[in-house]
XYZ file of C-alpha atoms in Angstrom:
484
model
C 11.216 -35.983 -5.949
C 11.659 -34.418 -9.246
C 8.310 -33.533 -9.896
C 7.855 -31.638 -6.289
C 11.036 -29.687 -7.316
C 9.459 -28.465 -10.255
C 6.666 -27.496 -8.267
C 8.016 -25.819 -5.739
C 9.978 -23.808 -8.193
C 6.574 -22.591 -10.408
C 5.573 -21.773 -6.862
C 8.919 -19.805 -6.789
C 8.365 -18.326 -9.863
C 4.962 -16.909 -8.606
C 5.832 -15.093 -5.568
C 9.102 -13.443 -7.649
C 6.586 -12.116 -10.253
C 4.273 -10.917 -7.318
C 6.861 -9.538 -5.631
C 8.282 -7.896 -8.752
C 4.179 -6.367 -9.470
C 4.246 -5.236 -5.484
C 7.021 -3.495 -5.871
C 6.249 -1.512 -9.522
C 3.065 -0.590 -7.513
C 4.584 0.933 -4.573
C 6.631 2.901 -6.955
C 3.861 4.587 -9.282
C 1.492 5.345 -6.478
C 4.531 7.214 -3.883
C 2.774 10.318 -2.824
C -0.450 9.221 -3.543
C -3.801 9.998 -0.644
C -4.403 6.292 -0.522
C -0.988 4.132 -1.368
C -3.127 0.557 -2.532
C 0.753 -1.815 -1.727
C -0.024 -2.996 1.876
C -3.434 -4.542 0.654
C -3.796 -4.849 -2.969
C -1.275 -8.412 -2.989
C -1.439 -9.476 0.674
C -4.071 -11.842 0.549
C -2.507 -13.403 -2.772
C 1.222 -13.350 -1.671
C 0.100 -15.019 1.806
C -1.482 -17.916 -0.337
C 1.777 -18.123 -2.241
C 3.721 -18.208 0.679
C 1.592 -21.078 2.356
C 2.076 -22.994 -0.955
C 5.661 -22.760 -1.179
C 6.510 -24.027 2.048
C 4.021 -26.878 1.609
C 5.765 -27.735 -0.814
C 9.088 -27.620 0.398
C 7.815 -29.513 4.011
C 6.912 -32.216 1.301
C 10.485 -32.465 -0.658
C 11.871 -32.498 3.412
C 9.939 -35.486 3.808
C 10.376 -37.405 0.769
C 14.129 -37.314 1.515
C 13.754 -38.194 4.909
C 11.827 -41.447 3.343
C 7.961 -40.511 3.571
C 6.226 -42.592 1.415
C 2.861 -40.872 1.608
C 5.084 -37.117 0.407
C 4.715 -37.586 -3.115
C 0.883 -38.378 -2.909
C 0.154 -35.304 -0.789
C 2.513 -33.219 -3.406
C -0.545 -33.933 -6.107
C -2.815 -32.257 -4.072
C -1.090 -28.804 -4.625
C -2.862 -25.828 -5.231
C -0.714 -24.760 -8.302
C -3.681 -25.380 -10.891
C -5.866 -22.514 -9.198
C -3.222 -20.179 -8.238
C -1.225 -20.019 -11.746
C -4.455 -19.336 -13.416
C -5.032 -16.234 -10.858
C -1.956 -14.962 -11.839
C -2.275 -15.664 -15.575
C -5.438 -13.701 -15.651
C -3.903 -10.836 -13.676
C -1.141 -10.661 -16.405
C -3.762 -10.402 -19.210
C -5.751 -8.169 -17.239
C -5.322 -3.844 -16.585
C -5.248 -1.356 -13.912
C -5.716 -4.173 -11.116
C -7.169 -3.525 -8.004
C -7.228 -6.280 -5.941
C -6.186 -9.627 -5.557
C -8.193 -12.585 -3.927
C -10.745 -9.604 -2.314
C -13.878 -10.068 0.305
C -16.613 -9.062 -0.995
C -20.369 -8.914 0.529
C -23.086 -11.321 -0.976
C -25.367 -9.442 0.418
C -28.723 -9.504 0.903
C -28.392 -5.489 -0.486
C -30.916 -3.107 1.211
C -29.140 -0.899 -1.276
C -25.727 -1.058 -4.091
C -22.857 -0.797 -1.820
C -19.648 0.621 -3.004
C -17.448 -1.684 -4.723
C -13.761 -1.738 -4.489
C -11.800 0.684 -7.009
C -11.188 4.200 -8.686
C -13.564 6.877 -8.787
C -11.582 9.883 -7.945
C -9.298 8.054 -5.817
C -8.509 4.086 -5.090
C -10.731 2.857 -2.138
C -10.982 -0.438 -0.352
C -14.862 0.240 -1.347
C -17.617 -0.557 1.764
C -17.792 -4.620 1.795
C -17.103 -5.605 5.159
C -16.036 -8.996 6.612
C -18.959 -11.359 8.237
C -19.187 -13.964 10.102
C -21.162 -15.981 7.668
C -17.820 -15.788 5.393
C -17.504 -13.652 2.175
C -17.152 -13.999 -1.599
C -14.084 -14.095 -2.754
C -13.251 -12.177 -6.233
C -9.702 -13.375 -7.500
C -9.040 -10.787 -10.120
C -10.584 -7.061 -9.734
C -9.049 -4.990 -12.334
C -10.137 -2.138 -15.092
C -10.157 0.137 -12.108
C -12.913 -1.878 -10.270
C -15.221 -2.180 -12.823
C -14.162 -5.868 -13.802
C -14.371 -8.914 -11.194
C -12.755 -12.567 -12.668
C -13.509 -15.328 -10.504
C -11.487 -18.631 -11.433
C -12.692 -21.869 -11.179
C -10.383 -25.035 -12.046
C -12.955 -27.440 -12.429
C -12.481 -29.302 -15.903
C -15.284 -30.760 -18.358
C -15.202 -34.254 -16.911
C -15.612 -32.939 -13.397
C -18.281 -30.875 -14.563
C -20.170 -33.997 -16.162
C -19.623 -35.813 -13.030
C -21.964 -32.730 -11.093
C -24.060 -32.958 -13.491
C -24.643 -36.900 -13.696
C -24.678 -36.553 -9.893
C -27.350 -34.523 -9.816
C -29.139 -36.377 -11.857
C -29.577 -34.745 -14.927
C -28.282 -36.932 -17.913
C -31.691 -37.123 -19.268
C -32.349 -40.559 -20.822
C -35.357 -41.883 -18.438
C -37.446 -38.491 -19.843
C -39.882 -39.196 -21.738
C -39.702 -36.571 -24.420
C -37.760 -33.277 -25.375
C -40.150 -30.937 -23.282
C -39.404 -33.404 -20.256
C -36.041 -33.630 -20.310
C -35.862 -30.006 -20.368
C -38.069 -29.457 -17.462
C -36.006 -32.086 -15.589
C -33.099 -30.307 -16.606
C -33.765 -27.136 -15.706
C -34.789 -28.108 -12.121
C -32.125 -29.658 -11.478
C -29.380 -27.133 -12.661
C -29.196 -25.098 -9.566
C -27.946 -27.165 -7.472
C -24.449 -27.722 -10.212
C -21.729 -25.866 -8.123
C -20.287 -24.377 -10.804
C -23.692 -22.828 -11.591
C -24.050 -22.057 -8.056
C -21.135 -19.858 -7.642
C -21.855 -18.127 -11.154
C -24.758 -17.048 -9.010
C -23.290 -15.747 -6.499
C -20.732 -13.795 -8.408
C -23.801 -12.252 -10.375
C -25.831 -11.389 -7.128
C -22.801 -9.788 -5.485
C -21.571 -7.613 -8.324
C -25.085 -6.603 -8.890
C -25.237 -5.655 -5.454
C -21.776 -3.071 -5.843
C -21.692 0.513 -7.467
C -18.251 1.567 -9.120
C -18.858 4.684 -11.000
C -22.899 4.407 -11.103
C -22.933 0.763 -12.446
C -22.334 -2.835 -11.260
C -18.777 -4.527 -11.758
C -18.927 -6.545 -15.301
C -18.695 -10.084 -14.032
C -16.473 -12.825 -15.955
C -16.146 -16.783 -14.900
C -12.502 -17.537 -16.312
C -12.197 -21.593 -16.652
C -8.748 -22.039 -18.257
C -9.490 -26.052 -18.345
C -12.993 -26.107 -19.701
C -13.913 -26.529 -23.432
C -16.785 -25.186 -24.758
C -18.218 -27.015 -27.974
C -17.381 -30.421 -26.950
C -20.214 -31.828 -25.002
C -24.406 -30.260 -25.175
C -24.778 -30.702 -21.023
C -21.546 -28.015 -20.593
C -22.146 -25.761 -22.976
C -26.113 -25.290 -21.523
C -24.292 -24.979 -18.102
C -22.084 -21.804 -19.472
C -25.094 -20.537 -21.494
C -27.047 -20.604 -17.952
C -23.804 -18.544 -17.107
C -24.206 -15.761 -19.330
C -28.175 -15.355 -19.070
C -26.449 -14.276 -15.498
C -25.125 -11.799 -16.794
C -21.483 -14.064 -16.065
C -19.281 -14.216 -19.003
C -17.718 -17.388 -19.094
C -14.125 -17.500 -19.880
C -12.961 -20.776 -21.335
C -9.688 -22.378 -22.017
C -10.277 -22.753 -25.452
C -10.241 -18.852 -25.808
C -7.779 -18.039 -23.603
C -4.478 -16.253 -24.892
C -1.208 -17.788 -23.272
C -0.302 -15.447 -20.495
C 2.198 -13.007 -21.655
C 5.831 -12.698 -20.137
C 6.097 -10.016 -17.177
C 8.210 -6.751 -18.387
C 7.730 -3.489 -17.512
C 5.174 -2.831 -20.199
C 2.860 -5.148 -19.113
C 3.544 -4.155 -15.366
C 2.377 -0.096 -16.522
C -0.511 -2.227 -17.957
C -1.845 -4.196 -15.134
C -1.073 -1.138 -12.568
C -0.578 2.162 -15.035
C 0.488 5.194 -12.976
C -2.434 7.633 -11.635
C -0.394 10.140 -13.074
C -0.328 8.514 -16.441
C -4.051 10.358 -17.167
C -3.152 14.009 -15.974
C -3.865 16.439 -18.510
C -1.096 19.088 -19.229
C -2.621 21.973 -17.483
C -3.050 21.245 -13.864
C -5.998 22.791 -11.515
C -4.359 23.786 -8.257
C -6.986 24.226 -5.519
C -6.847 26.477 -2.607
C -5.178 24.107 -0.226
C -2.309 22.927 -2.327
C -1.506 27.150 -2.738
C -0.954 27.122 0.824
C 0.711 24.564 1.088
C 3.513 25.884 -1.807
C 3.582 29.295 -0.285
C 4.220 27.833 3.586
C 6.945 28.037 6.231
C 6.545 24.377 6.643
C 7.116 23.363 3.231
C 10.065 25.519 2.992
C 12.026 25.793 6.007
C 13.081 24.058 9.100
C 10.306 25.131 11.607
C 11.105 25.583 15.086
C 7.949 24.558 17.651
C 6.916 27.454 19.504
C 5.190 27.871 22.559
C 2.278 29.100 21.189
C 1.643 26.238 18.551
C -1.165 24.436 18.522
C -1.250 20.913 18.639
C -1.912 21.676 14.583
C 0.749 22.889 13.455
C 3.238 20.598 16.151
C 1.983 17.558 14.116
C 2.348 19.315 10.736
C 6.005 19.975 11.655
C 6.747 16.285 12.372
C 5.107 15.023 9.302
C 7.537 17.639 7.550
C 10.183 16.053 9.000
C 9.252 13.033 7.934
C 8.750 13.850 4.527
C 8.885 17.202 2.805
C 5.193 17.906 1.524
C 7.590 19.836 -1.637
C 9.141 16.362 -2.292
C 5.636 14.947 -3.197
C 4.588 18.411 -4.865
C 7.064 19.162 -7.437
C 7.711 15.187 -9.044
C 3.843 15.577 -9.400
C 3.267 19.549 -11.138
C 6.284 18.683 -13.113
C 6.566 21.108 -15.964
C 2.712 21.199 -16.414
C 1.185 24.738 -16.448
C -0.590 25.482 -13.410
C -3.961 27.182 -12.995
C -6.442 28.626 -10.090
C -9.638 29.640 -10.297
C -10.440 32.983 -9.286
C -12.576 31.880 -6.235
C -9.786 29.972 -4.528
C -7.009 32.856 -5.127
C -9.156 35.022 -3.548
C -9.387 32.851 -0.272
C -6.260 32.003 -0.729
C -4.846 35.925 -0.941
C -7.137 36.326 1.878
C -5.658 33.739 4.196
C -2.324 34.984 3.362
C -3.318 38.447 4.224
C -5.223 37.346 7.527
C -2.567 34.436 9.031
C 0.770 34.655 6.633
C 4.783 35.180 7.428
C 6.300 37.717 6.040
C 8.015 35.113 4.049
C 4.607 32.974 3.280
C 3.698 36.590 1.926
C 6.274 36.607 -0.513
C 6.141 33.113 -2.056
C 2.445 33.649 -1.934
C 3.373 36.976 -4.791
C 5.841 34.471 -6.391
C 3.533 32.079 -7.172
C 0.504 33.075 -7.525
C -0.480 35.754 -10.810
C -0.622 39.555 -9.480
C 0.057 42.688 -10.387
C 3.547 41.821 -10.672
C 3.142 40.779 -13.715
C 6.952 42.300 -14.823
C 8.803 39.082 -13.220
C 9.376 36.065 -15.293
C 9.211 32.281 -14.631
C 12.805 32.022 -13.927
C 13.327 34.924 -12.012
C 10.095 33.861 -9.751
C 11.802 30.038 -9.177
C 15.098 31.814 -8.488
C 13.601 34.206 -5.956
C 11.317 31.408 -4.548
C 14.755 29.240 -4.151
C 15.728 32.208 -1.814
C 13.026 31.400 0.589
C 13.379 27.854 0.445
C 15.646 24.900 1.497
C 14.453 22.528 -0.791
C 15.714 22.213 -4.630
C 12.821 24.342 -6.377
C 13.133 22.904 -9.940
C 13.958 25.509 -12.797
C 11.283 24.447 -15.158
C 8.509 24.870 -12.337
C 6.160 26.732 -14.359
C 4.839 30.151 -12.002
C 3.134 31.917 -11.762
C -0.147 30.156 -11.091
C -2.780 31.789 -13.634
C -5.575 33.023 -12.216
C -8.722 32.146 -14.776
C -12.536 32.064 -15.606
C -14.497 29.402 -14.110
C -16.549 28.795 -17.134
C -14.406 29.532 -19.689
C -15.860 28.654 -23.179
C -18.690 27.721 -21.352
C -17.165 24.297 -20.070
C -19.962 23.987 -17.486
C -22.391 23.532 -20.121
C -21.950 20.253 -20.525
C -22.904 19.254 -16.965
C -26.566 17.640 -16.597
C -28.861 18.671 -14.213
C -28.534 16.420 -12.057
C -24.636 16.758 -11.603
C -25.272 20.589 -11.163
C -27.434 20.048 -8.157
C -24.688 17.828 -6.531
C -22.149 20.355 -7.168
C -24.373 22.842 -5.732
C -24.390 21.491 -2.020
C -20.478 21.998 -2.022
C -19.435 24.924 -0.662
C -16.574 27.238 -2.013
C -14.233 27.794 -2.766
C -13.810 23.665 -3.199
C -17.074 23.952 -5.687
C -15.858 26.224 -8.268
C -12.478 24.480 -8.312
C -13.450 21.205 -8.812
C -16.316 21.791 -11.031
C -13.874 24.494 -13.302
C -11.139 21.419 -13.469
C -14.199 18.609 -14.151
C -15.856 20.566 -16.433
C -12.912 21.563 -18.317
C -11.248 18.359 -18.685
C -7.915 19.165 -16.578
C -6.752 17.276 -13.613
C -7.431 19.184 -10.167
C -4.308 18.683 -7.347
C -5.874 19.192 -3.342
C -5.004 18.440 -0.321
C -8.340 17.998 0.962
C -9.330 14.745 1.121
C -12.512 15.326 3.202
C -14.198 17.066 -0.284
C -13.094 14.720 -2.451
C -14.816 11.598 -0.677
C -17.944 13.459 0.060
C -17.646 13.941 -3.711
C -17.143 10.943 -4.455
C -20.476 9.442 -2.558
C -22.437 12.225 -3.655
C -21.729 11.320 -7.876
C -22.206 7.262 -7.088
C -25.699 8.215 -5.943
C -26.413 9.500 -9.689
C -28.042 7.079 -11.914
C -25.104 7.935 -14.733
C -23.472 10.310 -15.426
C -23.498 9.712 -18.950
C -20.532 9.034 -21.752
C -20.075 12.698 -22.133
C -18.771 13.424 -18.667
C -16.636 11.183 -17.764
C -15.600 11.011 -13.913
C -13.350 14.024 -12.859
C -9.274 13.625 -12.640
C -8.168 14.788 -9.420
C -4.751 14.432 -7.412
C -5.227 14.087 -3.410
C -2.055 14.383 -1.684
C -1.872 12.538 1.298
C -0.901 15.077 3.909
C -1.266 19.009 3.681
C 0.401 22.149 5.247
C -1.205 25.279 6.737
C 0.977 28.391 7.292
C 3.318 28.644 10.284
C 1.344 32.564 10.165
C 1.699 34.496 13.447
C 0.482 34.717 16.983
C -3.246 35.915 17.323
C -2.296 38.649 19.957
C 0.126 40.027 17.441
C -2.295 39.391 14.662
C -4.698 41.470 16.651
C -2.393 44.441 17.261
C -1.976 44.997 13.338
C -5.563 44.539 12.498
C -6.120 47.188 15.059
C -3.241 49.291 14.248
């Protein structure tokens, strides 16, 4: 009895520090395009879940005078799920837990779960033939830990079974021969393989995951036959991870919680891109007031004002531009100006003067968020640094230090989402849209580059998840003044 208890409570244990992770991750990535909570842990905290009330259906029947209960406690999955969750706590920016992940055969790389502008579920699908599961994904998707609790004497015991303790071979060259044929079929070997062939078969930022093979209860150095199994490993390109090298797990605090899932907005640089969408969006009726639907609204702009009622777009924006100066490049205030001119409110006029660089250039940053808080219903915060500045696309000739290769990708973007993205890559500052449509097209158009080298490193951008046009005016009336 006493020893399920203390089962049952490590199982305990486990889902609290899950549930503590969960929740640290739904906080850092509010507001974020794709929020990674409802999948990142599921699979894990089901697992957990199942395990716990095994466990306690086992304690019920060992007071209710089961003999058999205590035997069926042993079987517990404990010694493979502990380790999971050991090596997520030594691990950083996690991705996944216990994902699905295609084994291919690969006509061609397939993208693997993880960041590259922004956190995708990556293209492995589910199949009937079952899929690969990868325990651990972390660095952003660009490390995949698969944990094994086999031990050294069950490993032996594969080994003798497949006959490969080598005494009946007559000579060194034999026994080697013999050894090596048999090998494959050692299961630990087996699903080394199929780790390797699977990562080698993703694409997270132009290369394959880095696959590791963590085996808290094997030793290396203690026996010839094991240690030629984990060398087999790492000709695989597999790094073994054995107990013998392993760290004790550290305690959970909120340091190591920032560690294994760091905010997105940890990496921002201090000046901030603002692209041509997100202008809108700060200048708009629907950001900034209580919109009544009108007759003539289009389905558009009905759905825009429910998601405002929702949640105010403003309430995502200004936690994320904090104090940070804000930039434009000249292409998208220019389309920007001109959508104002074209579709705009009298009102979206003026917070489109307020915020944006013109040749009011008199006004200062306070007076600007105090006039803006005239137009607005929402708290504008004081240190909300306006106006935008309007600037050179290749200033200091940050383009320069794109390759050929990324140039031509840029090039089959159109503006003005090219020459905002490529000013914010090339210069190193994090770009903040609302258009998620660019940003994965972008992001399938870099993974099909071969590298894009250590001196451009992938570009920081910001996608919020929703987006808000201007209220603007009725065509008929915007007729009659274009014709007036």
């Amino acid at each position: 009895m006493a020893a399920s208890e203390e089962l049952l409570q490590r199982a305990k244990s486990l889902q609290s520090e899950l549930q503590r992770f969960a929740e640290h991750v739904t906080r850092v990535y509010d507001g974020f395009q794709h929020s990674p909570t409802r999948y990142m842990c599921a699979s894990f905290a089901n697992e957990l879940r199942t395990e716990a009330e095994s466990l306690e259906r086992i304690i019920h029947d060992i007071k209710s005078g089961d003999l058999l209960a205590s035997h069926r406690a042993r079987s517990n999955n404990l010694a493979f799920l502990e380790p999971v969750w050991e090596t997520a706590k030594r691990s950083r920016d996690i991705v996944r837990f216990r994902c699905a992940v295609s084994t291919g055969p690969f006509k061609k790389q397939i993208l693997a779960p993880g960041t590259r502008i922004v956190r995708t579920q990556g293209e492995s699908r589910p199949i009937r033939s079952g899929n690969f599961i990868i325990d651990v994904i972390a660095d952003g998707g660009k490390s995949w830990y698969k944990v094994s609790s086999i031990d050294n004497k069950r490993l032996l015991f594969d080994l003798a079974k497949e006959a490969v303790y080598l005494g009946d071979s007559d000579g060194e060259e034999d026994a080697e021969a013999t050894f090596q044929n048999y090998m494959g079929d050692i299961p630990l070997l087996k699903l080394a393989k199929t780790l390797a062939i699977s990562a080698k078969g993703h694409r997270i930022q132009t290369k394959s995951p880095r696959a590791f093979l963590v085996l808290p209860r094997i030793k290396e150095g203690v026996h010839p036959s094991v240690d030629t199994i984990l060398k087999a490993c790492r000709e695989l390109s597999v790094l073994p991870i054995c107990g013998d090298t392993l760290s004790p797990a550290p305690s959970l605090s909120d340091s190591l919680l920032h560690a294994m899932a760091p905010s997105p907005k940890a990496s921002f640089s201090e000046v901030l891109n603002i692209d041509t969408s997100l202008l809108v969006a700060l200048a708009s009726d629907f950001s900034h007031t209580t919109v009544v639907k009108q007759p003539w609204f289009s389905h558009s702009h009905n759905a825009h004002a429910d998601l405002e009622s929702e949640r105010s777009m403003l309430s995502l924006v200004y936690p994320v531009v904090g104090n940070c100066k804000l930039v434009c490049t000249r292409d998208a205030a220019d389309i920007f100006m001109h959508i104002v001119d074209t579709l705009a409110t009298e009102s979206e006029k003026a917070r489109a003067r307020l915020i944006l660089l013109s040749s009011d250039t008199e006004k200062s940053q306070s007076q600007r968020v105090k006039e803006l808080q005239l137009l607005s219903i929402h708290k504008v915060p004081l240190y909300l640094q306006l106006p935008i500045d309007i600037i050179d696309t290749n200033g200091n000739n940050c383009q320069d230090r794109f390759t050929g290769l990324v140039r031509k990708k840029l090039e089959t973007a159109l503006n003005p989402g090219r020459s905002v993205f490529s000013y914010g890559w090339a210069g190193g500052f994090t770009t903040l849209t609302c258009n998620s449509v660019f940003i994965k097209q972008l992001e399938k158009d870099l993974e099909q580059l071969p590298n894009l080298g250590d001196a451009v490193p992938w570009p920081s951008i910001w996608v919020f998840p929703t987006s808000r046009p201007f209220v603007g005016v009725p065509k008929h009336i915007r007729t009659c003044v274009h014709e007036a």
